[in-house]
Tab-separated table of C-alpha atoms in Angstrom:
chain	number	residue	atom	x	y	z
A	1	MET	CA	105.378	89.471	62.324
A	2	SER	CA	106.966	86.308	60.939
A	3	LEU	CA	104.152	84.283	61.961
A	4	ALA	CA	102.305	86.648	59.838
A	5	GLY	CA	104.807	85.868	57.012
A	6	ALA	CA	104.476	82.491	57.611
A	7	ALA	CA	100.783	81.949	57.384
A	8	LEU	CA	100.509	83.919	54.083
A	9	HIS	CA	102.940	81.683	52.472
A	10	GLY	CA	100.080	79.445	50.940
A	11	ALA	CA	98.000	82.255	50.208
A	12	PRO	CA	96.370	82.389	46.794
A	13	TRP	CA	98.634	85.102	44.998
A	14	LYS	CA	97.821	84.422	41.684
A	15	THR	CA	94.160	84.281	42.447
A	16	ALA	CA	94.456	88.027	44.472
A	17	ALA	CA	96.130	89.354	41.573
A	18	VAL	CA	93.948	88.118	38.996
A	19	THR	CA	90.697	89.275	40.761
A	20	GLY	CA	92.408	92.595	42.145
A	21	GLY	CA	93.583	93.375	38.391
A	22	ALA	CA	89.869	92.466	37.311
A	23	VAL	CA	88.300	94.918	39.445
A	24	ALA	CA	90.282	97.562	38.517
A	25	ALA	CA	90.042	97.318	35.085
A	26	ALA	CA	86.223	96.579	35.170
A	27	SER	CA	86.099	99.591	37.741
A	28	VAL	CA	88.486	101.929	35.289
A	29	GLY	CA	85.876	100.660	32.180
A	30	MET	CA	83.040	101.427	33.861
A	31	GLY	CA	84.090	105.159	34.596
A	32	TRP	CA	85.016	105.144	30.435
A	33	LEU	CA	81.537	103.879	29.823
A	34	LEU	CA	79.437	105.694	32.284
A	35	PRO	CA	78.939	109.351	32.231
A	36	GLY	CA	81.694	111.224	34.450
A	37	SER	CA	85.540	110.278	34.411
A	38	ALA	CA	87.289	107.548	35.230
A	39	ASP	CA	89.201	107.842	38.962
A	40	VAL	CA	92.379	105.495	37.898
A	41	THR	CA	93.781	105.947	41.475
A	42	TRP	CA	90.691	104.743	43.109
A	43	ALA	CA	90.344	101.476	40.897
A	44	LEU	CA	94.130	101.045	41.542
A	45	CYS	CA	93.923	101.248	45.453
A	46	LEU	CA	90.805	99.258	44.516
A	47	GLY	CA	92.750	96.377	43.020
A	48	VAL	CA	95.267	96.667	45.708
A	49	SER	CA	92.704	96.111	48.694
A	50	LEU	CA	90.939	93.025	46.965
A	51	PHE	CA	94.595	91.468	46.577
A	52	SER	CA	95.395	92.054	50.098
A	53	LEU	CA	92.175	90.790	51.332
A	54	ILE	CA	91.855	87.819	49.184
A	55	ALA	CA	95.167	86.477	49.770
A	56	ALA	CA	94.861	86.830	53.118
A	57	ILE	CA	91.639	85.253	53.989
A	58	GLY	CA	92.557	82.641	51.029
A	59	ALA	CA	95.825	82.008	53.536
A	60	VAL	CA	93.304	81.520	56.966
A	61	ALA	CA	90.370	79.989	55.300
A	62	ARG	CA	92.415	76.219	54.727
A	63	PRO	CA	94.152	76.249	58.179
A	64	ASN	CA	95.005	72.282	57.790
A	65	THR	CA	96.821	72.279	54.697
A	66	GLY	CA	100.175	72.829	53.619
A	67	ASP	CA	103.457	71.767	55.836
A	68	ARG	CA	103.504	71.676	59.516
A	69	VAL	CA	105.107	75.326	59.888
A	70	THR	CA	102.503	76.978	57.437
A	71	ARG	CA	99.279	74.935	59.573
A	72	GLN	CA	101.358	76.339	62.787
A	73	ALA	CA	100.862	79.390	61.730
A	74	ARG	CA	97.489	79.602	60.361
A	75	GLN	CA	96.489	78.061	63.172
A	76	TRP	CA	98.040	81.063	65.292
A	77	ALA	CA	96.636	83.221	62.829
A	78	LEU	CA	93.089	82.312	63.358
A	79	ARG	CA	93.426	82.440	67.104
A	80	HIS	CA	95.396	86.168	66.975
A	81	PRO	CA	92.954	87.934	64.086
A	82	TRP	CA	94.306	91.246	64.735
A	83	ARG	CA	98.102	90.932	65.174
A	84	PHE	CA	97.981	88.551	61.540
A	85	SER	CA	95.774	91.617	60.248
A	86	LEU	CA	98.605	94.034	60.593
A	87	TYR	CA	100.817	91.937	57.945
A	88	PRO	CA	98.530	92.521	54.695
A	89	SER	CA	97.359	95.659	55.786
A	90	LEU	CA	100.898	97.299	55.870
A	91	GLY	CA	101.279	95.736	52.340
A	92	ALA	CA	98.129	97.124	51.159
A	93	ALA	CA	98.868	100.617	52.417
A	94	VAL	CA	102.811	100.454	51.111
A	95	LEU	CA	101.347	99.267	47.264
A	96	MET	CA	98.890	101.930	47.763
A	97	TYR	CA	101.260	105.167	48.683
A	98	PRO	CA	103.025	105.114	45.096
A	99	VAL	CA	99.648	104.817	43.193
A	100	GLN	CA	98.199	108.056	45.401
A	101	LEU	CA	102.051	110.064	44.990
A	102	VAL	CA	102.569	109.446	41.406
A	103	VAL	CA	99.215	108.540	39.808
A	104	ASP	CA	97.202	110.923	41.831
A	105	GLY	CA	99.896	113.273	42.105
A	106	GLU	CA	99.729	113.997	45.826
A	107	GLY	CA	102.117	115.253	48.227
A	108	PRO	CA	104.003	112.909	50.493
A	109	PHE	CA	101.890	113.189	53.460
A	110	SER	CA	98.577	113.701	52.064
A	111	ALA	CA	99.534	110.172	49.911
A	112	ALA	CA	100.537	108.835	53.285
A	113	LEU	CA	97.171	109.443	54.844
A	114	ASP	CA	95.318	108.139	52.042
A	115	ALA	CA	97.436	104.916	52.402
A	116	LEU	CA	97.224	104.378	55.287
A	117	GLN	CA	93.245	105.053	55.332
A	118	GLY	CA	93.197	102.477	53.195
A	119	GLY	CA	95.447	100.138	55.216
A	120	VAL	CA	93.126	100.583	57.867
A	121	ALA	CA	90.435	99.616	55.884
A	122	VAL	CA	92.228	96.411	54.749
A	123	TYR	CA	92.872	95.629	58.242
A	124	LEU	CA	89.484	95.675	59.641
A	125	ILE	CA	87.703	93.862	57.126
A	126	THR	CA	90.547	91.255	56.947
A	127	ALA	CA	90.436	90.882	61.265
A	128	VAL	CA	86.740	90.904	61.047
A	129	LEU	CA	86.335	87.827	58.632
A	130	ALA	CA	89.738	85.734	60.387
A	131	LEU	CA	87.722	86.390	63.406
A	132	VAL	CA	84.473	85.126	61.498
A	133	MET	CA	86.589	81.985	60.710
A	134	ARG	CA	88.171	81.489	63.667
A	135	GLY	CA	86.149	78.169	64.137
A	136	ARG	CA	87.748	76.810	60.835
A	137	GLY	CA	90.627	76.189	62.793
A	138	GLN	CA	89.470	74.331	66.091
A	139	ALA	CA	88.481	70.714	65.792
A	140	SER	CA	84.518	70.476	65.527
A	141	LEU	CA	84.612	67.201	67.840
A	142	PRO	CA	86.572	66.476	70.529
A	143	PRO	CA	89.173	64.091	70.400
A	144	GLY	CA	88.727	60.463	70.818
A	145	ARG	CA	89.938	58.510	73.849
C-alpha cells in the first residue's frame, strides 16, 4: 500500500476534484431538468468514482515526472496495475459508504455492499487502464552503448 500511496503522491487532485464535482452537479441538474426525479446518491457516487479514477490514472500517466521516489513508485504501479488499483478503489468505497448510508438512508450492511460494488467498479477500470498504459513506463528504444 505504501508504494501505491507514493505513486499517487503527484496525482492531479484539483483536476480530479473539479471533474468529479462537475459531473455530480451535472447529473443532479439533468435529473431536475428532465422528467423524473434527480437521484442525488447516484450522482454523488458517480462523482466519487470519477474523482478516484482521474486521480489514479493521472498519477501513472506521467511515470517519468516527480522526484526519484515518486518515479519509482509510478514505475512499480505500471508493473503491478492490479495491486496499485486497490488503493484508489478502497478510497472510493470509503467515500461512497457515508453517501449510501446518510444520503440514501440505507442500512449499514446494504450501504457497505453498495459502496463495495462501486469500489469494485473503480478497481477494475483503474487496473485495466493502468494495464493499457503499461507501455509508458518502459523505454521505447533499447539503451545505447
